[in-house]
Coordinates of C-alpha atoms in Angstrom, one line a residue:
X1 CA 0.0 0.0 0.0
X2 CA 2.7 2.4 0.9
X3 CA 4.3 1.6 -2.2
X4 CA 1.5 2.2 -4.4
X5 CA 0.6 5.4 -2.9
X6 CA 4.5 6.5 -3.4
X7 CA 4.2 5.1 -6.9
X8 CA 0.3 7.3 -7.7
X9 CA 1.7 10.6 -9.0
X10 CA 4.4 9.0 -11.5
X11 CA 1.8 6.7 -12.6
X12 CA -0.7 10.0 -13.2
X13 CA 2.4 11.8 -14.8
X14 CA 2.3 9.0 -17.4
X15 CA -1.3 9.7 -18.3
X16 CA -1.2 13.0 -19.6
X17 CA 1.5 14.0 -22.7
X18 CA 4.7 15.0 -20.8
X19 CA 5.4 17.6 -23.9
X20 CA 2.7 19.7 -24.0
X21 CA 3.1 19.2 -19.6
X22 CA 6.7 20.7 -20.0
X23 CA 6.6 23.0 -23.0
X24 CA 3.7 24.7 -21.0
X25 CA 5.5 24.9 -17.5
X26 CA 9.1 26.2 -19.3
X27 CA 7.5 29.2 -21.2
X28 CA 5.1 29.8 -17.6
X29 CA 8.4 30.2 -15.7
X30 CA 10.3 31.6 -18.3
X31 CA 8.0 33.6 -18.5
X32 CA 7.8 34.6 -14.6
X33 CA 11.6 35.1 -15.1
X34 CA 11.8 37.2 -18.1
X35 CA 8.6 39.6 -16.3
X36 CA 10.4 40.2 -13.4
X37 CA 13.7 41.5 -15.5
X38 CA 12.0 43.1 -17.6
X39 CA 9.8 45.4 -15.4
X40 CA 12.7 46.0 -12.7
X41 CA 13.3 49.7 -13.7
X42 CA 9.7 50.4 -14.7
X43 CA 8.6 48.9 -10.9
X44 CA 11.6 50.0 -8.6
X45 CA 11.5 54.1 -10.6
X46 CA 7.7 55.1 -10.3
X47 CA 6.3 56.1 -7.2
X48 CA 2.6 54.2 -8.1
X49 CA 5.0 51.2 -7.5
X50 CA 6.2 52.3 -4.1
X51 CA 9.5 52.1 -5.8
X52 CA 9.3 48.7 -4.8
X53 CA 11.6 46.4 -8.1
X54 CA 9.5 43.5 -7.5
X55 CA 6.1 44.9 -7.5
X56 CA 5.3 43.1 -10.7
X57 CA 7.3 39.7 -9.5
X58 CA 5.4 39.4 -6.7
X59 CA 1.9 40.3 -8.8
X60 CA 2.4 37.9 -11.5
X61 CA 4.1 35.0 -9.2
X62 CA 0.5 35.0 -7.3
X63 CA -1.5 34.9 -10.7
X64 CA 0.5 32.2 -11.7
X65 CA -0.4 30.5 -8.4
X66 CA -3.8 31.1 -9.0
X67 CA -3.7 30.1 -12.4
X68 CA -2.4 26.9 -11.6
X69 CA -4.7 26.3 -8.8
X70 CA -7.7 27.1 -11.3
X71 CA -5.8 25.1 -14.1
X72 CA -5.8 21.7 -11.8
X73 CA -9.7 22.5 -11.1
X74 CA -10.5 22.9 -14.4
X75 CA -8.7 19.5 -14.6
X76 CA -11.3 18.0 -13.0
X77 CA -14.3 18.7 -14.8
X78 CA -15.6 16.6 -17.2
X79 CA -15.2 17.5 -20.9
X80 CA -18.7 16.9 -21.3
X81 CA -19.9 19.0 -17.8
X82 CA -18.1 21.8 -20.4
X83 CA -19.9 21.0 -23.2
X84 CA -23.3 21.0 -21.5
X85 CA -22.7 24.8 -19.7
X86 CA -20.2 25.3 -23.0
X87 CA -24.0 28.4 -23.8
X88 CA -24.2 29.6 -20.6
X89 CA -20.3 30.9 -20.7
X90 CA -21.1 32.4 -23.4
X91 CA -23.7 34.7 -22.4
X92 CA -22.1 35.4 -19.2
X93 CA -19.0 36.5 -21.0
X94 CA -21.4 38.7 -22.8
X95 CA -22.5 40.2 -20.0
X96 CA -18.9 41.0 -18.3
X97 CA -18.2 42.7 -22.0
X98 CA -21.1 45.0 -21.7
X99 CA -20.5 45.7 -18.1
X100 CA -17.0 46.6 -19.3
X101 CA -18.5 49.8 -20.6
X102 CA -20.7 50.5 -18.6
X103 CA -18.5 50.5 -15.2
X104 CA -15.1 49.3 -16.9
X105 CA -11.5 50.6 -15.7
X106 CA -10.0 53.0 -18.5
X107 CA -6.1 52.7 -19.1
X108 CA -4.5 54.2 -21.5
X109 CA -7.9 55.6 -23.7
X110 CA -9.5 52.0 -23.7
X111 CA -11.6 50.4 -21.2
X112 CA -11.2 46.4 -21.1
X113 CA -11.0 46.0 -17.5
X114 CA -13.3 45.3 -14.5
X115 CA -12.2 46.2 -11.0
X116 CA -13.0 43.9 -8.6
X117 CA -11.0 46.1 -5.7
X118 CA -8.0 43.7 -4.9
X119 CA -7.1 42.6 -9.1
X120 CA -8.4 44.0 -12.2
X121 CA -10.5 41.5 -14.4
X122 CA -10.7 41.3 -18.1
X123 CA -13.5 39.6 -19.6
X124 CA -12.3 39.7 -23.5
X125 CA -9.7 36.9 -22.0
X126 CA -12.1 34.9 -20.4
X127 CA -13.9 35.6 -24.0
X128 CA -11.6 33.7 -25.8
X129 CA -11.9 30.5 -23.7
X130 CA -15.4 30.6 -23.9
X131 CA -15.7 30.9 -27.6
X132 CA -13.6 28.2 -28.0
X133 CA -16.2 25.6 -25.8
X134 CA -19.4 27.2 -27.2
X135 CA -18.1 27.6 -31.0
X136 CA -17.0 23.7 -30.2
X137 CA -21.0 23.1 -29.1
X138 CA -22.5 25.2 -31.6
X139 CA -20.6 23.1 -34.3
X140 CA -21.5 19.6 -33.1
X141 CA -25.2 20.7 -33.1
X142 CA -24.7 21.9 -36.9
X143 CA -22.3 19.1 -38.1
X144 CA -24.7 17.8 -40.4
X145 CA -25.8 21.6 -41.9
X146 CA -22.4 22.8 -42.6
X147 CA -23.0 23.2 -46.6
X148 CA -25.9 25.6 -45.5
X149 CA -25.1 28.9 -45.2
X150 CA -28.1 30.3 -43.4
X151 CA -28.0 27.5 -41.3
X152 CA -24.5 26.8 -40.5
X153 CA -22.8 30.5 -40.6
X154 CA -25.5 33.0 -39.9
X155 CA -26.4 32.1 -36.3
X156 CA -22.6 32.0 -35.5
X157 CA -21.6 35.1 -37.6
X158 CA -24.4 36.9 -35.3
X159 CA -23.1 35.8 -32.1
X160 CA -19.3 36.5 -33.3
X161 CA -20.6 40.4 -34.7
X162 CA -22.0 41.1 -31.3
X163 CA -18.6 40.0 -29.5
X164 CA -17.1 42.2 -32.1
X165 CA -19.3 45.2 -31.3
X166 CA -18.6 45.0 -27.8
X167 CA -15.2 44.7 -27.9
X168 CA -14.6 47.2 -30.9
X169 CA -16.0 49.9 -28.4
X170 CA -14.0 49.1 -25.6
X171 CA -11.9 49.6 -28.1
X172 CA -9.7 46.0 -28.0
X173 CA -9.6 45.1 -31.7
X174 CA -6.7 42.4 -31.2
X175 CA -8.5 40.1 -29.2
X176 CA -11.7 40.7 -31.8
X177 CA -9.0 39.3 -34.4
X178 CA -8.1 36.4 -32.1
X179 CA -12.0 35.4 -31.3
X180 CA -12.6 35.7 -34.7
X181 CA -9.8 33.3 -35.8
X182 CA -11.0 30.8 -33.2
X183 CA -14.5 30.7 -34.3
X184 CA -13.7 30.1 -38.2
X185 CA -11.3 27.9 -37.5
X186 CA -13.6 25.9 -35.6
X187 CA -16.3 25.9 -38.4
X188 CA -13.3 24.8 -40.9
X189 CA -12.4 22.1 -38.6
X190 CA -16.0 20.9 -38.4
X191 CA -16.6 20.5 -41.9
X192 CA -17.3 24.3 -43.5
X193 CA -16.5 23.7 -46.8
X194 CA -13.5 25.0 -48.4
X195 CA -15.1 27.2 -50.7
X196 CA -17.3 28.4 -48.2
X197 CA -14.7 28.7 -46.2
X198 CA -12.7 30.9 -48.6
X199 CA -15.3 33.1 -49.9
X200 CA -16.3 34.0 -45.7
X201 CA -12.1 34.6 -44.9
X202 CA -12.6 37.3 -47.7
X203 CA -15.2 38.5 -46.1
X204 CA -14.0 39.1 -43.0
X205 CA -10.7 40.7 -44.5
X206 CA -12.7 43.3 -46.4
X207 CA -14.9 43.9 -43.0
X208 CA -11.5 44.0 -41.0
X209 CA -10.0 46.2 -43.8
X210 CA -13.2 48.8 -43.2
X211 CA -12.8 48.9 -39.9
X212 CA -8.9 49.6 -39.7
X213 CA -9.9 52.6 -42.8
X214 CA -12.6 54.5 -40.7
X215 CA -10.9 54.3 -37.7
X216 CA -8.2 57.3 -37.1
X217 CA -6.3 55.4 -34.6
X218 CA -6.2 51.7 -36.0
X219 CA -4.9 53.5 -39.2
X220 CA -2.1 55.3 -37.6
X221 CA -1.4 52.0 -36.0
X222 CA -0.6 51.1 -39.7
X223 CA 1.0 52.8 -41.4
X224 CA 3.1 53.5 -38.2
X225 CA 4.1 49.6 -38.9
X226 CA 4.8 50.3 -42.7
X227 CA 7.4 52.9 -42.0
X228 CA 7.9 53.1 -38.5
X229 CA 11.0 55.8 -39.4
X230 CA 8.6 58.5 -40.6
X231 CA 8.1 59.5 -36.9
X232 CA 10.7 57.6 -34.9
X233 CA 9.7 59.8 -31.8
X234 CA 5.5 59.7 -32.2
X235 CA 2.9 57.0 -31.6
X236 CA 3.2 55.5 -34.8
X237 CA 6.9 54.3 -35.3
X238 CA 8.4 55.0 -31.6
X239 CA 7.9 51.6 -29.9
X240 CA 8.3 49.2 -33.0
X241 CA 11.6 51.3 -33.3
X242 CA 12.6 50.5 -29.6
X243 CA 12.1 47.1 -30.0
X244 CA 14.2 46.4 -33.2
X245 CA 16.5 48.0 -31.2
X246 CA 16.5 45.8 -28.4
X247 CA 16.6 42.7 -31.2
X248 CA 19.5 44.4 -32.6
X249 CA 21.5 44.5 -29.6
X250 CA 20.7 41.2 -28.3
X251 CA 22.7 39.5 -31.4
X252 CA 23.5 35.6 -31.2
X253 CA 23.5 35.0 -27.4
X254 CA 22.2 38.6 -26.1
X255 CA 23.4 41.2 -23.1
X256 CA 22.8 38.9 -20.6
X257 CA 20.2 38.3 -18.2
X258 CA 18.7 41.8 -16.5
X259 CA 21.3 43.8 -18.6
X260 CA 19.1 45.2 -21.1
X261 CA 18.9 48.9 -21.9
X262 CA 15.4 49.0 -23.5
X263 CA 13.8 47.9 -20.5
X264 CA 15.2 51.8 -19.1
X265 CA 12.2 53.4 -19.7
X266 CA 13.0 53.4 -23.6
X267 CA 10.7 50.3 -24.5
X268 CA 7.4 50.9 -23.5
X269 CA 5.1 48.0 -21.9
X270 CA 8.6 45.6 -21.9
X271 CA 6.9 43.6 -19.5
X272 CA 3.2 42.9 -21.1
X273 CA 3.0 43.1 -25.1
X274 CA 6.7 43.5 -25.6
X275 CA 8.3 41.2 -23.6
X276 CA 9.9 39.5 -26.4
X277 CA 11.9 42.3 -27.7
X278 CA 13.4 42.1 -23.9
X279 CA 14.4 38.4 -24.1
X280 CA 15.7 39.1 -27.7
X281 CA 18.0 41.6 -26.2
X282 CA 18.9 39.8 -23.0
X283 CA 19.3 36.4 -24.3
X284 CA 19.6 36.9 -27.9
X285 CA 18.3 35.4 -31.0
X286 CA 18.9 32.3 -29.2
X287 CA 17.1 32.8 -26.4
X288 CA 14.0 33.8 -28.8
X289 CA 14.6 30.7 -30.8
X290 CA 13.9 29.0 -27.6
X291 CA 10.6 30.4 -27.2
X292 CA 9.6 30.0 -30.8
X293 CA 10.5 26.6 -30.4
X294 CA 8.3 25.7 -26.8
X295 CA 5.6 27.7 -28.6
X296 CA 5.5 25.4 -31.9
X297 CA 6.1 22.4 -29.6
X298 CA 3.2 23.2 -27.9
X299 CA 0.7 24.0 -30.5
X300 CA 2.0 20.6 -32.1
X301 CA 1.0 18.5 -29.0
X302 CA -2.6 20.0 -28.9
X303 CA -3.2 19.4 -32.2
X304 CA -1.8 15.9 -31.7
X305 CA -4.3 15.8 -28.6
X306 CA -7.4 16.8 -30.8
X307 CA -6.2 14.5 -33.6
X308 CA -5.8 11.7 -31.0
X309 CA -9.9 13.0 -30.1
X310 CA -11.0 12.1 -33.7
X311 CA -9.2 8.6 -33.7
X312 CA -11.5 7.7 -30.5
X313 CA -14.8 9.9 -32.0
X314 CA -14.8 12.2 -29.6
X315 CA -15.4 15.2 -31.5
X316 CA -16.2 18.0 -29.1
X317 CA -13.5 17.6 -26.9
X318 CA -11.3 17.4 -30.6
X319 CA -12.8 20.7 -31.3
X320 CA -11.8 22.3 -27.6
X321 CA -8.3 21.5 -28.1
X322 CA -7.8 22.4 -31.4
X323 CA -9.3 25.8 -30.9
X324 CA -7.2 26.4 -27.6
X325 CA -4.3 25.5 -30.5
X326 CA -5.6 28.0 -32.6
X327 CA -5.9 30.7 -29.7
X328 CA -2.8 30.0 -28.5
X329 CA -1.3 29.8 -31.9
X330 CA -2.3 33.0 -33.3
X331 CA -1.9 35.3 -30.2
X332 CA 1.5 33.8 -29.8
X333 CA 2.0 34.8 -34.0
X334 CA 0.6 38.2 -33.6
X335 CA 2.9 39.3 -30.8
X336 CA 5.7 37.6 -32.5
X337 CA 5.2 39.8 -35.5
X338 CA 4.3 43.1 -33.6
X339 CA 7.7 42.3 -31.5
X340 CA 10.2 42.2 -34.8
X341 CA 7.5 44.5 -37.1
X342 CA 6.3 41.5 -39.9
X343 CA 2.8 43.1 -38.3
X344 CA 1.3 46.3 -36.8
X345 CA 1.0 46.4 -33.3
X346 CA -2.1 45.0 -31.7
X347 CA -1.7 45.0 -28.0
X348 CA -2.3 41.5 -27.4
X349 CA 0.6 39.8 -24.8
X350 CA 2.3 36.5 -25.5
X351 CA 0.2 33.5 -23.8
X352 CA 1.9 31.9 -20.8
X353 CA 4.7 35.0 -20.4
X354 CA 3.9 38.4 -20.2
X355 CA 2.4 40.1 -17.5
X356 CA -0.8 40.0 -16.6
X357 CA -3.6 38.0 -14.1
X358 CA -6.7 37.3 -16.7
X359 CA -4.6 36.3 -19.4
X360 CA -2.2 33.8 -17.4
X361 CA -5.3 32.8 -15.3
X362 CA -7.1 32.2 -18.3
X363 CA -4.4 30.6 -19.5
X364 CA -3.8 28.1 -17.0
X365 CA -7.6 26.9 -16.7
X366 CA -7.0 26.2 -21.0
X367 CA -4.1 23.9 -20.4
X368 CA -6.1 22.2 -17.5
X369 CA -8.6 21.4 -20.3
X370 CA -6.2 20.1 -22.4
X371 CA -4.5 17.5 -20.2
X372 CA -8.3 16.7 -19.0
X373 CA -8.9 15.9 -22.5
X374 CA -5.4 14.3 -23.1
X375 CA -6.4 12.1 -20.1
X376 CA -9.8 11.3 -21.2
X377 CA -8.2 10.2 -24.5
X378 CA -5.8 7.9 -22.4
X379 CA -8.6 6.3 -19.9
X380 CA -10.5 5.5 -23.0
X381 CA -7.7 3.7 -24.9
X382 CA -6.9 1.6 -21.3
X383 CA -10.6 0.4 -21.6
X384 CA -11.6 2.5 -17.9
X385 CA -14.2 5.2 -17.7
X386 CA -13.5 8.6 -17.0

């Protein structure tokens, strides 16, 4: 008995997939690491801080606490208990998006956050993990309607344009790319056709393309990223210009850990949306190889996860995982691209790294889905239920 219950956590370590397990937990305390560098100066010069150098160490160590605790919950939960509240999320993330303007937090000329006193919450985070389960739901229920337009699109295209109104006023129109990208690629994956498929993307670009022309600050936001030199000291080219600097100086193998000069008040929000220009400066192109390479190694395994889902039939939890690859895989490309200027600037962080408690929260409760669907997977291929 004593040896059995010394022998129960290496025997529940086999039943989940050790690579997506470690990938995830390297970038989370890489990222804790590469935070807590990055925001020393920011923290330990400004007087909101207390002048206090590991103000935002301490912050994000306890989200990622939380995180993990709320991860290892959502571990427990049947896929299924997900799939049968999968509507109600929805709505209630509706609901914390309108309350957003009606008594949000506004930072910076946008208001995404609530306060709950203690933390600040943002709901278009909790937003994207429940698109992903009801987008999931919403295409089991229409698997066998997915050539019908009205039928198939529509309904979905109506929930996703009210999502897209909310958040567009808050305004946060890189998350509205994200949720968007999670919902058609769950359609695709459910059997949209391609043509369909196609004609909708092109769609959605020219509706995108609209919204970027009428808005005075989203177009800035461009054509700051086509030339960023045309006002290397303005909105438009400053930061992009800061961090290519930072990539530049980082080289092969970079400063070194904490000796970065961007972080001095030259790079702003090092710690959140541009924490990748600080690990290419500290640790060089190396170090940012590194990340690249966790970040395709993960978004492999979860696809391997929801391809493992269709083997066994299970095609909802299939659908969850390959949409929290999708999430995970396009935030983590859009950052990447802001970072080293391949894309304008969206002000959407890196999953699993930069700072922040509803993204890494959020986070965490995703990857607890994951391995509860990875386990699932394995319990049903031993013969046991679940």
């Amino acid at each position: 008995m004593i040896l059995d219950t010394l022998n129960a956590p290496r025997r529940q370590m086999t039943e989940i997939d050790l690579a997506l397990f470690w990938s995830s937990l390297l970038l989370l305390i890489l990222g804790l690491v590469m935070v807590y560098s990055a925001s020393i100066a920011h923290a330990g010069d400004e007087r909101a801080f207390n002048y206090q150098s590991t103000y935002f160490l301490v912050r994000h160590g306890l989200y990622l606490v939380i995180g993990l605790v709320c991860g290892a919950a959502a571990f427990q939960v049947r896929i299924e208990n997900w799939q049968k509240y999968a509507g109600w999320l929805f709505l209630a993330g509706l609901v914390l998006l309108a309350l957003v303007l009606g008594i949000g937090r506004e930072v910076n000329g946008a208001r995404r956050w609530l306060s709950l006193f203690v933390v600040n919450l943002q709901p278009s985070e909790l937003m994207k993990l429940f698109v992903v389960l009801y987008a999931a739901d919403y295409t089991i229920r229409k698997m066998n309607l997915m050539h019908d337009l009205q039928r198939a699109f529509l309904p979905m295209a109506a929930a996703m344009m009210l999502v897209g109104g909310l958040l567009i006023l808050e305004p946060d129109f890189g998350a509205l790319v994200v949720i968007v990208c999670i919902a058609m690629g769950i359609l695709f994956l459910g059997g949209l056709k391609a043509r369909l498929f196609a004609v909708l993307s092109l769609a959605l670009l020219a509706a995108f393309t609209v919204l970027i022309i009428i808005s005075p600050y989203r177009r800035a936001r461009l054509l700051g990223f086509l030339d960023p030199w045309a006002d290397p000291f303005g909105k438009k080219g400053y930061q992009l210009i800061q961090s290519l600097i930072a990539f530049g100086r980082g080289e092969w193998f970079g400063v070194g850990l904490g000796a970065s000069v961007q972080k001095l008040h030259y790079l702003p929000e090092a710690h959140t949306d541009f924490l990748l220009a600080i690990i290419g400066e500290e640790l060089g192109f190396v170090g940012v190889l590194v990340v690249v390479s966790l970040f395709a190694l993960l978004v492999h395994r979860i696809f391997a996860v929801g391809r493992q889902c269709v083997q066994l039939n299970r095609v909802y939890p299939a659908l969850v995982a390959m949409g929290i690859g999708i999430w995970f895989g396009v935030q983590g490309f859009i950052n990447m691209g802001s970072n080293v200027g391949l894309l304008p600037t969206k002000g959407l962080t890196l999953p699993l790294m930069s700072f922040g408690g509803s993204g890494i929260v959020v986070n965490c409760i995703a990857l607890g889905i994951l391995l509860r669907v990875d386990w699932e997977n394995r319990q049903l291929m031993r013969g046991t239920t679940t």
